[in-house]
PDB file of C-alpha atoms in Angstrom:
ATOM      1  CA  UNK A   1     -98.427 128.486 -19.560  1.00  0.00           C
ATOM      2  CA  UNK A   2    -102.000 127.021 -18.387  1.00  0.00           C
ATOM      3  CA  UNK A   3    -100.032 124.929 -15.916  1.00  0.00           C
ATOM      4  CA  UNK A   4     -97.926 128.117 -14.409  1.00  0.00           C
ATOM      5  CA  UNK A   5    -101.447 129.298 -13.828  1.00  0.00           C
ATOM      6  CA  UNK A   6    -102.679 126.559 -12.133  1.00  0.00           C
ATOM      7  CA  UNK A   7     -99.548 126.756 -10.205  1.00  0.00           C
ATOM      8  CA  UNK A   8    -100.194 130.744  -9.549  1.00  0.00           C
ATOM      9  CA  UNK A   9    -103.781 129.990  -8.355  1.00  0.00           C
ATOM     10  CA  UNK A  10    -102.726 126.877  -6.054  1.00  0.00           C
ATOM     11  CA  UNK A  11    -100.051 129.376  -4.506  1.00  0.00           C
ATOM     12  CA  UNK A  12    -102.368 131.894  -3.740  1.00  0.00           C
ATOM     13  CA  UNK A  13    -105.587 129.766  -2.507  1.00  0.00           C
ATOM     14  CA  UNK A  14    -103.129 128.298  -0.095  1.00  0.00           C
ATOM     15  CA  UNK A  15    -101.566 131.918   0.756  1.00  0.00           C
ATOM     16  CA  UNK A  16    -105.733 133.355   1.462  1.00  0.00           C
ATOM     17  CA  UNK A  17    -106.439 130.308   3.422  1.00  0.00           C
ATOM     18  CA  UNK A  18    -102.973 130.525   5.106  1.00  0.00           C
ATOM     19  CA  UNK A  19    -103.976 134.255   6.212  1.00  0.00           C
ATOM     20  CA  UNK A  20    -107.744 133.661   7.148  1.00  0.00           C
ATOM     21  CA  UNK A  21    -105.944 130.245   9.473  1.00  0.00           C
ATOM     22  CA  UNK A  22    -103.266 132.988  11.348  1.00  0.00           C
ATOM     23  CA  UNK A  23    -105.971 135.297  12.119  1.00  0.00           C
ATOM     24  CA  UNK A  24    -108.249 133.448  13.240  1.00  0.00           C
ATOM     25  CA  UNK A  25    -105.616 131.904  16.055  1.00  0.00           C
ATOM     26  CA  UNK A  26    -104.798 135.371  16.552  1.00  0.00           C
ATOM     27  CA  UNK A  27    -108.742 136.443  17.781  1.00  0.00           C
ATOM     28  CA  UNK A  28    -108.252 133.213  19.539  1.00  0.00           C
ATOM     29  CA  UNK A  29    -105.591 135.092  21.419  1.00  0.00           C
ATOM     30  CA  UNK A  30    -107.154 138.352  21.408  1.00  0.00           C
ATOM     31  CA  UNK A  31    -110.140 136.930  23.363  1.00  0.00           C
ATOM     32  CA  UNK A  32    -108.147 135.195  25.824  1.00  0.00           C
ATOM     33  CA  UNK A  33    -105.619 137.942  26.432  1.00  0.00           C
ATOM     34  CA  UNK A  34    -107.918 141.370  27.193  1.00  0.00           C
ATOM     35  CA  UNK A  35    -105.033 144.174  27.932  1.00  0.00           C
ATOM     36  CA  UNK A  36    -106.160 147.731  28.613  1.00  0.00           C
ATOM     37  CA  UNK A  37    -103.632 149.147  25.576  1.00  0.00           C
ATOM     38  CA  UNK A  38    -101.482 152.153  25.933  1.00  0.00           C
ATOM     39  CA  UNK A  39     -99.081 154.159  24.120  1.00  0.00           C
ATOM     40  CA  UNK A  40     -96.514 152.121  25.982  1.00  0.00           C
ATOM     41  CA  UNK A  41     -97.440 148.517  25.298  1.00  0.00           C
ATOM     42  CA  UNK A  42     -98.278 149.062  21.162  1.00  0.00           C
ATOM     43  CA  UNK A  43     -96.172 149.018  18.658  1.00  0.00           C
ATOM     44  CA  UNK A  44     -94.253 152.793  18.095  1.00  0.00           C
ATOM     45  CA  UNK A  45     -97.016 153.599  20.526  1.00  0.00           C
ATOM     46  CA  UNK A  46     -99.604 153.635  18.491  1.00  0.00           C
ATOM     47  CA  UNK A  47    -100.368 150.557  16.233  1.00  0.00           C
ATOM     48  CA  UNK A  48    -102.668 148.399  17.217  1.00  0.00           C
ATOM     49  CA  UNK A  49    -103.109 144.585  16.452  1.00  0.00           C
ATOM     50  CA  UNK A  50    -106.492 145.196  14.566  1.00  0.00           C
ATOM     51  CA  UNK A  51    -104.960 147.382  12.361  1.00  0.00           C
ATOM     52  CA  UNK A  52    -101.889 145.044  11.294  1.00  0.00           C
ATOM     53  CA  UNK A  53    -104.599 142.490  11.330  1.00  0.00           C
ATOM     54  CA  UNK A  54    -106.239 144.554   8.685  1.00  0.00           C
ATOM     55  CA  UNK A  55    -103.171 144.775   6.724  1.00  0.00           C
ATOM     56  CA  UNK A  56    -102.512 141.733   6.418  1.00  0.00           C
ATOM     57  CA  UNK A  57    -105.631 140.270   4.871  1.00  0.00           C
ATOM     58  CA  UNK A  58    -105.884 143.409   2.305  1.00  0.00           C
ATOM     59  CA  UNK A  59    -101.978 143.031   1.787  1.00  0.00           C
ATOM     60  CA  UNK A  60    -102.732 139.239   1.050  1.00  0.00           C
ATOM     61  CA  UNK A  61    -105.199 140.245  -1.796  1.00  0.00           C
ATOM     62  CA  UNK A  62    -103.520 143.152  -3.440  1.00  0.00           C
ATOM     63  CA  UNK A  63    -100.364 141.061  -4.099  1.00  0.00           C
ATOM     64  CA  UNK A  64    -102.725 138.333  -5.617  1.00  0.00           C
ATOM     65  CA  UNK A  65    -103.671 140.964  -7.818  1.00  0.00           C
ATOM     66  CA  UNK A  66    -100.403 142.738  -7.913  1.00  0.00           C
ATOM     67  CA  UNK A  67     -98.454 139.286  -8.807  1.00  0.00           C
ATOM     68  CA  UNK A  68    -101.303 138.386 -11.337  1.00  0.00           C
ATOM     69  CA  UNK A  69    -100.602 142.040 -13.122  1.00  0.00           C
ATOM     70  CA  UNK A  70     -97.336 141.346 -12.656  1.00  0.00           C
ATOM     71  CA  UNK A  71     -97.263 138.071 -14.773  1.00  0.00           C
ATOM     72  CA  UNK A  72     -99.588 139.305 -17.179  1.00  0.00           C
ATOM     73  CA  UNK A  73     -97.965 142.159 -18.525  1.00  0.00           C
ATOM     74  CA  UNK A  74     -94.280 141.621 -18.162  1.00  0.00           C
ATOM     75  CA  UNK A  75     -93.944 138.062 -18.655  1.00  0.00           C
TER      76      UNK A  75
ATOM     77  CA  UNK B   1    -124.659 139.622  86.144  1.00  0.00           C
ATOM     78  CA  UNK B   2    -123.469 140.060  82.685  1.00  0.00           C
ATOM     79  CA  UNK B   3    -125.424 142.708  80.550  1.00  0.00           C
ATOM     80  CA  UNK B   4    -124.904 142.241  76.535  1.00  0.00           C
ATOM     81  CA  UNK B   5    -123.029 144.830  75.399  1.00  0.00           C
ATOM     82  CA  UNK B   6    -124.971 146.912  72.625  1.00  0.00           C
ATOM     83  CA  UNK B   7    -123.122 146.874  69.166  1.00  0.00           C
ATOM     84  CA  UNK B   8    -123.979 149.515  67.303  1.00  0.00           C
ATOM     85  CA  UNK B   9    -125.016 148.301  63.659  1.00  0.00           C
ATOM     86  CA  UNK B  10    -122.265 148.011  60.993  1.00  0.00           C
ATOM     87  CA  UNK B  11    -122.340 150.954  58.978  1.00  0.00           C
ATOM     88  CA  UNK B  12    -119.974 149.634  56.232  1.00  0.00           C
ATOM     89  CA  UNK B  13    -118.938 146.478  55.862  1.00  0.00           C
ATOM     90  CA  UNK B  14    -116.006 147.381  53.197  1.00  0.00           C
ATOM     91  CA  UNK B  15    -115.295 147.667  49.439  1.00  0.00           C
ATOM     92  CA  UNK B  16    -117.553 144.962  47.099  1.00  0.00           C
ATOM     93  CA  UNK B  17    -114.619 142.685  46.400  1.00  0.00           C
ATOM     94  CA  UNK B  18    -113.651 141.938  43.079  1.00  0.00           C
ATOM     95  CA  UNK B  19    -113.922 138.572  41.187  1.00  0.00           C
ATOM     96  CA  UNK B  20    -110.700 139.201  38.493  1.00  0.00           C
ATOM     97  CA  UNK B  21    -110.734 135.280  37.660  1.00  0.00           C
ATOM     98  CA  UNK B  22    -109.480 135.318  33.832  1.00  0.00           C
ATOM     99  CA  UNK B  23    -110.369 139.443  33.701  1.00  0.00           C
ATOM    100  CA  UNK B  24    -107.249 140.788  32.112  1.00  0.00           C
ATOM    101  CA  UNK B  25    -105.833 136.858  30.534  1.00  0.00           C
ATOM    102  CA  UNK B  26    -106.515 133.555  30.743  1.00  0.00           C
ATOM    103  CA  UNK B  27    -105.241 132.246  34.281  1.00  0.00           C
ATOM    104  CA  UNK B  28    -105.732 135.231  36.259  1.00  0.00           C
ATOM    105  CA  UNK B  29    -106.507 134.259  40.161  1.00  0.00           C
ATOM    106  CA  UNK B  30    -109.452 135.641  41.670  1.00  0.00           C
ATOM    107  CA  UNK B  31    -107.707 138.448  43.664  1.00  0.00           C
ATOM    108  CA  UNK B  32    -104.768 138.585  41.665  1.00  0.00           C
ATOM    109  CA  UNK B  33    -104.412 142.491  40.268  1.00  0.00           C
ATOM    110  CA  UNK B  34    -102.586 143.457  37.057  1.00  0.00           C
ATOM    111  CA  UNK B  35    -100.188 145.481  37.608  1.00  0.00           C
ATOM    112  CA  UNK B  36     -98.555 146.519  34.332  1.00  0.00           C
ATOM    113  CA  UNK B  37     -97.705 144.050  31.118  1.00  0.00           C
ATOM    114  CA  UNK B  38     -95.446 144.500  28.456  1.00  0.00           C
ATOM    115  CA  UNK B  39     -94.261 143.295  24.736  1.00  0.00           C
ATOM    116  CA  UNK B  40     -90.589 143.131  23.797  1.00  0.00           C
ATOM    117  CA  UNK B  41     -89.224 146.422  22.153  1.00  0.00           C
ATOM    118  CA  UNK B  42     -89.711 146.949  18.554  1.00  0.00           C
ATOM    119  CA  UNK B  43     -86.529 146.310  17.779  1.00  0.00           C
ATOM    120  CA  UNK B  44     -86.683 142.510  17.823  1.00  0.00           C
ATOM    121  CA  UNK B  45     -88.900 142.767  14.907  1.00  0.00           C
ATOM    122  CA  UNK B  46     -87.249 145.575  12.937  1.00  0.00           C
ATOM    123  CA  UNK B  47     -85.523 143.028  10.608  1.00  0.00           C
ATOM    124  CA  UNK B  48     -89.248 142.191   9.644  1.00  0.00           C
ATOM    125  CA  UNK B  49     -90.369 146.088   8.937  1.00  0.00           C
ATOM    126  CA  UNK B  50     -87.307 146.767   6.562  1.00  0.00           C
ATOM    127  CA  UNK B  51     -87.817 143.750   4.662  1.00  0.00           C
ATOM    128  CA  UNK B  52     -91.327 144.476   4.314  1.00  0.00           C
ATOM    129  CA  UNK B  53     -90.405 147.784   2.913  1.00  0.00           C
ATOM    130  CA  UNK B  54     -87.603 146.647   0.358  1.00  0.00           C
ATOM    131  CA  UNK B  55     -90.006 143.812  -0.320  1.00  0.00           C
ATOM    132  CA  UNK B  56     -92.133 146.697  -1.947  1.00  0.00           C
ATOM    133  CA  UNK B  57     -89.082 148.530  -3.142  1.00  0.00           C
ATOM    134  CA  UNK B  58     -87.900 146.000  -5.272  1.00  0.00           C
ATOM    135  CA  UNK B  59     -91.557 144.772  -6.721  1.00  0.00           C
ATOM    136  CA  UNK B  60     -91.901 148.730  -7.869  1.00  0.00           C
ATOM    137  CA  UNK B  61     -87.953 149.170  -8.813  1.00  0.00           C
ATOM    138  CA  UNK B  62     -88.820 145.718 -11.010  1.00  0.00           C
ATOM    139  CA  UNK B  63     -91.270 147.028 -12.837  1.00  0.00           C
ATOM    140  CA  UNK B  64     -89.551 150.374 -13.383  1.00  0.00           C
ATOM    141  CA  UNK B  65     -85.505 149.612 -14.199  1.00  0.00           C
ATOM    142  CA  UNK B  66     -85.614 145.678 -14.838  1.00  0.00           C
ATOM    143  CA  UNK B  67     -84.170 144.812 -18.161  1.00  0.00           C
ATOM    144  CA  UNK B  68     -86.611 141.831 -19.289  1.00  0.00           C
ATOM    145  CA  UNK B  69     -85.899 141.862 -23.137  1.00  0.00           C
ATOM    146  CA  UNK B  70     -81.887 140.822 -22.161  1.00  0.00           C
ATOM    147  CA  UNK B  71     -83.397 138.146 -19.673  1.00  0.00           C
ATOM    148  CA  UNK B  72     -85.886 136.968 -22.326  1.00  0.00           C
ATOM    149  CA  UNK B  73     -82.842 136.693 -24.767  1.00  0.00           C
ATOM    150  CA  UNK B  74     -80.893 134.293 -22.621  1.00  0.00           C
ATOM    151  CA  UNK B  75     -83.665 132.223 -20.728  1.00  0.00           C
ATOM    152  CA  UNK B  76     -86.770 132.787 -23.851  1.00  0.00           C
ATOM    153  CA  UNK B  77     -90.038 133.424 -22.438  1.00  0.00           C
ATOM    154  CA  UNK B  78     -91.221 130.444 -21.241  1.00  0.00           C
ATOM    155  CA  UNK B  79     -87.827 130.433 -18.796  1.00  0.00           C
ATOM    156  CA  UNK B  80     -88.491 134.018 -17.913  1.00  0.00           C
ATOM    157  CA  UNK B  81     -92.288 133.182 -17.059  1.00  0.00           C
ATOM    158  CA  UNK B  82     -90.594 130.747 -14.852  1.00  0.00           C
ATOM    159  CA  UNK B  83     -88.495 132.377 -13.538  1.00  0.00           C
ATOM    160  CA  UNK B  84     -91.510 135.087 -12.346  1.00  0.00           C
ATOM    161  CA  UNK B  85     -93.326 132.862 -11.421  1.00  0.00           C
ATOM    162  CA  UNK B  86     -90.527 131.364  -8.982  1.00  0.00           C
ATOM    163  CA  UNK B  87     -89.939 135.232  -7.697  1.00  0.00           C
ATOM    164  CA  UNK B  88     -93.887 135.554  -6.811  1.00  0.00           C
ATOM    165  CA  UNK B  89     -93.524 132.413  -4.213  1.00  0.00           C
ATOM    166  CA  UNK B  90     -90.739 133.795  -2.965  1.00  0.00           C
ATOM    167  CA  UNK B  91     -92.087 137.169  -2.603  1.00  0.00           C
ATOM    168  CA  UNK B  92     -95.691 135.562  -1.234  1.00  0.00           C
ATOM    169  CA  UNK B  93     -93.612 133.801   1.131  1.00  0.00           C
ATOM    170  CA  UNK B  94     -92.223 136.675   3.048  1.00  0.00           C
ATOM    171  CA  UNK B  95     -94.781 138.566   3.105  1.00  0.00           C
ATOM    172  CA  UNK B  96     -96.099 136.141   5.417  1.00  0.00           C
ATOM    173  CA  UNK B  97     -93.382 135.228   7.451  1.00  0.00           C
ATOM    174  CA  UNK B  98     -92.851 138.989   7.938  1.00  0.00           C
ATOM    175  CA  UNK B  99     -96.893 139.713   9.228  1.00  0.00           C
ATOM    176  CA  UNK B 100     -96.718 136.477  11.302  1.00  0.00           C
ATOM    177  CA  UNK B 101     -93.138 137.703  12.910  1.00  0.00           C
ATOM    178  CA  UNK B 102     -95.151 141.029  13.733  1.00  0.00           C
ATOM    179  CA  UNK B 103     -98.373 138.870  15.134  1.00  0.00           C
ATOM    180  CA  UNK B 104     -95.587 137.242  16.875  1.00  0.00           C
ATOM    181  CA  UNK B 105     -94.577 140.324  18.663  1.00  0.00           C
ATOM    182  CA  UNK B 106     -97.691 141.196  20.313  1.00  0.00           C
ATOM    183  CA  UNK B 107     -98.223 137.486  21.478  1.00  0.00           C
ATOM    184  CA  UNK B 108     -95.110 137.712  23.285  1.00  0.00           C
ATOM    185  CA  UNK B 109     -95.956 139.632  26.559  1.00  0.00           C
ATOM    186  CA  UNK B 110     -94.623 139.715  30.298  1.00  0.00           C
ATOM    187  CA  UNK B 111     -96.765 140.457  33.406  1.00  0.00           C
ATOM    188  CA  UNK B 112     -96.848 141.850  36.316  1.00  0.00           C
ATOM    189  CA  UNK B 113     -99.288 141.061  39.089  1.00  0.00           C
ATOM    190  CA  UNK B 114     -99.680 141.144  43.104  1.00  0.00           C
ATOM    191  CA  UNK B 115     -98.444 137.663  43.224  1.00  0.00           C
ATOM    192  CA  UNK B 116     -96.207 136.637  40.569  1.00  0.00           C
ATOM    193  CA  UNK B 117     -94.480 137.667  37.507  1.00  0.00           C
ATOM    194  CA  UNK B 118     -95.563 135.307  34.197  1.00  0.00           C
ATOM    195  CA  UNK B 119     -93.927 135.801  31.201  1.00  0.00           C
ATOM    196  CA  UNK B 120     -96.189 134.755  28.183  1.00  0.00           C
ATOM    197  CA  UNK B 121     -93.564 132.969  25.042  1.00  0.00           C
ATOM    198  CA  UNK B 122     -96.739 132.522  22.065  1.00  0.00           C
ATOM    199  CA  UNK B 123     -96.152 132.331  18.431  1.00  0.00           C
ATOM    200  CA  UNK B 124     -99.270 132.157  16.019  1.00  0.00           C
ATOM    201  CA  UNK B 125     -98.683 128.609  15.165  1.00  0.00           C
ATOM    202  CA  UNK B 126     -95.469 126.617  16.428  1.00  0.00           C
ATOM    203  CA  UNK B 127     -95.193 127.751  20.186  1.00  0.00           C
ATOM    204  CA  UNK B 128     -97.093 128.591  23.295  1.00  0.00           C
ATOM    205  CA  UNK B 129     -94.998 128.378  26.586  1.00  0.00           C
ATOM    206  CA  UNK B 130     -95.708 130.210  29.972  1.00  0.00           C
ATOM    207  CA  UNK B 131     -93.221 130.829  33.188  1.00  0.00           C
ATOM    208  CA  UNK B 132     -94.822 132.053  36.288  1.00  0.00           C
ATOM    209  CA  UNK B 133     -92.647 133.273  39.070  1.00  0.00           C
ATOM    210  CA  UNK B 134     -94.283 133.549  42.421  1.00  0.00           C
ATOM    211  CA  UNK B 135     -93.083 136.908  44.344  1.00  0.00           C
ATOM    212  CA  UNK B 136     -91.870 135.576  47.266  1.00  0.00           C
ATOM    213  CA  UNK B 137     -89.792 132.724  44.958  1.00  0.00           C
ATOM    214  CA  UNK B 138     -87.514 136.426  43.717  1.00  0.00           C
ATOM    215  CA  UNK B 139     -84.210 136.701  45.609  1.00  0.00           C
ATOM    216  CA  UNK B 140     -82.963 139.361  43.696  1.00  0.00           C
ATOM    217  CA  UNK B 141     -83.444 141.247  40.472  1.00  0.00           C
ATOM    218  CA  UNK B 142     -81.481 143.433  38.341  1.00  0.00           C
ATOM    219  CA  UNK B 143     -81.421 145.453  35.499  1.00  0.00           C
ATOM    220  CA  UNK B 144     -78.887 145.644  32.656  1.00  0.00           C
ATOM    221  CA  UNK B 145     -79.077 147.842  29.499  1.00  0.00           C
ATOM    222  CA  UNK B 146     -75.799 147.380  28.147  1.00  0.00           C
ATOM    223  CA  UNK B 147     -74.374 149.307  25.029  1.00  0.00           C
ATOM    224  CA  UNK B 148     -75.290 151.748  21.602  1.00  0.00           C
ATOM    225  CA  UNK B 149     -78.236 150.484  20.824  1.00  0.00           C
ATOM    226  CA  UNK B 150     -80.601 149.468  24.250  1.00  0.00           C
ATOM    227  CA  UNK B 151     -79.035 153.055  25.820  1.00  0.00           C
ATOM    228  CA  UNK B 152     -80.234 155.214  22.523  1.00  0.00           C
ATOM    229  CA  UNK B 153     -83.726 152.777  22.253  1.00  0.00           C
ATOM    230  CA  UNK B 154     -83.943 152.503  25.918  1.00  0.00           C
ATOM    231  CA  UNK B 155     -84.488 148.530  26.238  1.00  0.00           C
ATOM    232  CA  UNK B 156     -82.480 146.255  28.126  1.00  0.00           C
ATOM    233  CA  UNK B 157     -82.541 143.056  30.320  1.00  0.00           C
ATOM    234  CA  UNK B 158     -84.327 142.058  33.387  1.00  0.00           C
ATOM    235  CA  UNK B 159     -82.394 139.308  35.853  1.00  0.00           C
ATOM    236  CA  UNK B 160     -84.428 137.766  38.228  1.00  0.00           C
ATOM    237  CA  UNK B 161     -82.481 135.558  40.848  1.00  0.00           C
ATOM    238  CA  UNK B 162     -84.647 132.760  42.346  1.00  0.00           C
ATOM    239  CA  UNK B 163     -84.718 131.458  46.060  1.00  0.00           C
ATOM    240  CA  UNK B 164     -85.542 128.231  44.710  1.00  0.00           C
ATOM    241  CA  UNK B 165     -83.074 127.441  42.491  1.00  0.00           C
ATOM    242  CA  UNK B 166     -79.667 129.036  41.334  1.00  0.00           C
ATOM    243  CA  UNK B 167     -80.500 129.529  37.974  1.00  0.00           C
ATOM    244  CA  UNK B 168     -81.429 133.024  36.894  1.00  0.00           C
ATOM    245  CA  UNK B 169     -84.265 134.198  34.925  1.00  0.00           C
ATOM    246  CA  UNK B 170     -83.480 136.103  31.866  1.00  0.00           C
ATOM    247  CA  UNK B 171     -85.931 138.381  30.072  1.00  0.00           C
ATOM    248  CA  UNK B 172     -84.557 139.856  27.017  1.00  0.00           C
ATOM    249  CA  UNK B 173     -85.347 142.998  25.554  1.00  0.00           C
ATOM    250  CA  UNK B 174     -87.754 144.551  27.774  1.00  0.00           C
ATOM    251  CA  UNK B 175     -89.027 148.299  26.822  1.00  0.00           C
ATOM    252  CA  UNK B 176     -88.102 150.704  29.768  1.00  0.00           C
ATOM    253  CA  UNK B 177     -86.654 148.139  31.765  1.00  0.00           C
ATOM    254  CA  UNK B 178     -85.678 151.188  34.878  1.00  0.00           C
ATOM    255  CA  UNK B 179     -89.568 151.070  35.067  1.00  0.00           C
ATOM    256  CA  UNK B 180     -90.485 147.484  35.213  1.00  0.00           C
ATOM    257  CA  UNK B 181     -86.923 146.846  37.765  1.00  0.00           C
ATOM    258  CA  UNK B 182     -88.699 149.057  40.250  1.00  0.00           C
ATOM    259  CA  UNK B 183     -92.761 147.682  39.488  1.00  0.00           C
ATOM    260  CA  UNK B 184     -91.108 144.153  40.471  1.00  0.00           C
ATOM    261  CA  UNK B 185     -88.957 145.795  43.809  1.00  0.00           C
ATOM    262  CA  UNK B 186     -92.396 147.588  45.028  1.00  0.00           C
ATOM    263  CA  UNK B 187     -94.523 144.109  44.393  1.00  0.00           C
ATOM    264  CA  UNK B 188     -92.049 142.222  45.993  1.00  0.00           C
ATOM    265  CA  UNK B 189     -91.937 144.734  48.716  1.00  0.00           C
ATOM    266  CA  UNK B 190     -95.586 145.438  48.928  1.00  0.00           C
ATOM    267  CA  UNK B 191     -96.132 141.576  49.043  1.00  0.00           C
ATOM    268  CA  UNK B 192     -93.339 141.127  52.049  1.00  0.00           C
ATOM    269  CA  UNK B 193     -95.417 144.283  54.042  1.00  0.00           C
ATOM    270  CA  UNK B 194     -98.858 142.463  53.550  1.00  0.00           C
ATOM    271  CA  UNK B 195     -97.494 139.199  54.679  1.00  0.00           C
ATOM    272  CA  UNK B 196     -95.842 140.581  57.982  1.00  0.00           C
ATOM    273  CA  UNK B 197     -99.250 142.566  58.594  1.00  0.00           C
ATOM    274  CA  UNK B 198    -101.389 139.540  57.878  1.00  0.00           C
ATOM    275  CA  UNK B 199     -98.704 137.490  60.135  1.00  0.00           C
ATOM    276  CA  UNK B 200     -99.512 140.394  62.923  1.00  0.00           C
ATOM    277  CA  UNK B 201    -103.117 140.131  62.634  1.00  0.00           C
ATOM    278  CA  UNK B 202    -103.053 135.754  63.157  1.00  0.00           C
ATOM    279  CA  UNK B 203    -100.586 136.823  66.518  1.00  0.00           C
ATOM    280  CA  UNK B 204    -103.240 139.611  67.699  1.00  0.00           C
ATOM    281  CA  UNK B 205    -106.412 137.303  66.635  1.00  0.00           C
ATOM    282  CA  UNK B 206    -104.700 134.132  68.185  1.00  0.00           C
ATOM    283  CA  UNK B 207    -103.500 136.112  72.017  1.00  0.00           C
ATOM    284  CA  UNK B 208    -107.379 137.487  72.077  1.00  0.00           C
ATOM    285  CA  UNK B 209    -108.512 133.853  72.263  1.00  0.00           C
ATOM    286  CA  UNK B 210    -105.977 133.104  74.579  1.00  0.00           C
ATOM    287  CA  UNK B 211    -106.862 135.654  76.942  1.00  0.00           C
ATOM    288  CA  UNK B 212    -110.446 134.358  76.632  1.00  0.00           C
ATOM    289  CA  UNK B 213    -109.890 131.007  77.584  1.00  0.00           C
ATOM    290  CA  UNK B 214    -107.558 132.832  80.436  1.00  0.00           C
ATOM    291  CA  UNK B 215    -110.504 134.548  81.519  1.00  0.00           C
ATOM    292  CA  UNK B 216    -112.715 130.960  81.368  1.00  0.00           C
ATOM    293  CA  UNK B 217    -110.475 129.405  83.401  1.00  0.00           C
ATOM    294  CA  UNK B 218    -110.687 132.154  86.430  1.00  0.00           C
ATOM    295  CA  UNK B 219    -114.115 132.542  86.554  1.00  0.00           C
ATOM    296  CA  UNK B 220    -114.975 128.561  86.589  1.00  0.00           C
ATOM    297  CA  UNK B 221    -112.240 128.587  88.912  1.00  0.00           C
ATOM    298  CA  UNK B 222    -113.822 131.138  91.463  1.00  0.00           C
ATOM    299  CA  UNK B 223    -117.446 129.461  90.871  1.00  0.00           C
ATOM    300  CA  UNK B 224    -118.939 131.568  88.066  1.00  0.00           C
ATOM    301  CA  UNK B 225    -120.604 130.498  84.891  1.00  0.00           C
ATOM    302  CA  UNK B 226    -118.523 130.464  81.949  1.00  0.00           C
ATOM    303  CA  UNK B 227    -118.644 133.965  79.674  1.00  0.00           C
ATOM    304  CA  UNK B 228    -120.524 133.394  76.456  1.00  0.00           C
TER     305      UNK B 228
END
């Protein structure tokens, strides 16, 4: 069991430092590309690339905790 | 005797012009205008969006409905931690293919200007590739939204024949594609206009200076000092 740990916490340091290495090619992007948005160039109109930005990095840390809970108490 | 004719004083000498050198993206030519850019529709990446969604289905349906005590009684516990564990990379792993398939989407852009059309092919990590087609290279273009899906979603494709060479240009899945058919008719027509006006203006310019060096040649002809 102490190694599937190590295992879990490998998987997720590399899955953090994964995210934190997409976004920042993505503000890379963002500062070369500088499009005045509108409802027809997002996504559904509306979403903008911050905002799945966002989602991504607080999606990346809820499912650390999520998986960790998820070990803990049901396996 | 020649008297200088009086100019009056220029009251305006035009519009401040506009330095849009790398303005709107990287590339941009000093007096090239955007005209209107675009992504691919949302349905290339709804694939990504559903399995995002069961992704969470199934992690909440788990902890709800799966039987783990008949798992644990085949596999023991140490199999079944295993086994999780196994299910979390899995899981960890599309969750980031999905987000980087969505980054994806908004990397992937085409656009229009006064002088050429550039479509923009950019993943986050694997692939950055750029075609620019000049407007006076487009022959031809034409529009094709073809069956159930691109008529109810309204997207389609965008064929642009070449003068260059005989290979069209294909761009898949464009949003609207009725709008950005016509953008790319008016810029190529708009471009044609500007060059036959500019042409006109090199003809007029070019005759006055003719007719100057006309008028030269009389007047040292009949004895007279050359007009300054």
């Amino acid at each position: 069991m102490p190694l599937l740990w190590t295992f879990f916490a490998i998987l997720h340091l590399f899955s953090i430092l994964f995210g934190l290495a997409a976004l920042y090619r993505l503000y890379t992007y963002i500062k070369r590309y500088r499009f005045n948005e509108s409802k027809y160039t997002l996504l559904f109109g509306f979403v903008h690339l911050h905002w799945i930005a966002a989602a991504y990095f607080i999606t990346i840390l809820l499912w650390v905790v999520f998986s960790y809970l998820l070990i803990t108490y049901t396996g | 005797m020649n008297t200088e004719s009086i100019h009056a004083p220029d009251m305006a000498t035009g519009p401040t012009e506009v330095d849009n050198t790398n303005r709107f993206f990287r590339g941009q030519m000093k007096t090239e205008e955007l005209l209107s850019f675009t992504r691919k529709h949302w349905v290339t990446i709804a694939p990504y969006l559903g399995g995002f969604m069961l992704f969470w289905v199934l992690y909440f349906l788990y902890l709800v409905t799966f039987p783990k005590n008949v798992v644990i009684s085949f596999i023991g516990t140490e199999g079944y931690a295993t086994a999780l564990f196994f299910a979390v990379t899995a899981f960890t792993y599309c969750l980031h293919r999905c987000f980087i398939h969505i980054f994806n989407y908004y990397l992937r852009t085409m656009i229009v200007t006064n002088y050429r059309v550039v479509t923009v092919d950019k993943t986050i990590f694997l692939h950055d590739s750029r075609d620019a087609i000049d407007v006076p290279e487009i022959q031809d273009i034409r529009m094709k939204q073809e069956g159930l899906l691109p008529t109810v979603f309204n997207y389609g494709e965008l064929i642009i024949l070449l003068s260059s060479t005989g290979e069209p240009k294909r761009v898949r899945y464009i949003p609207n594609p009725d709008y950005h058919f016509r953008k790319i008719n008016k810029t190529k027509r708009e471009y044609i206009i500007g060059r036959q006006v500019a042409k006109q203006a090199t003809q007029e310019r070019s005759i006055g200076g003719l007719d100057d060096v006309k008028t030269q040649i009389s007047r040292e002809s009949i004895g007279l000092m050359p007009k300054e």
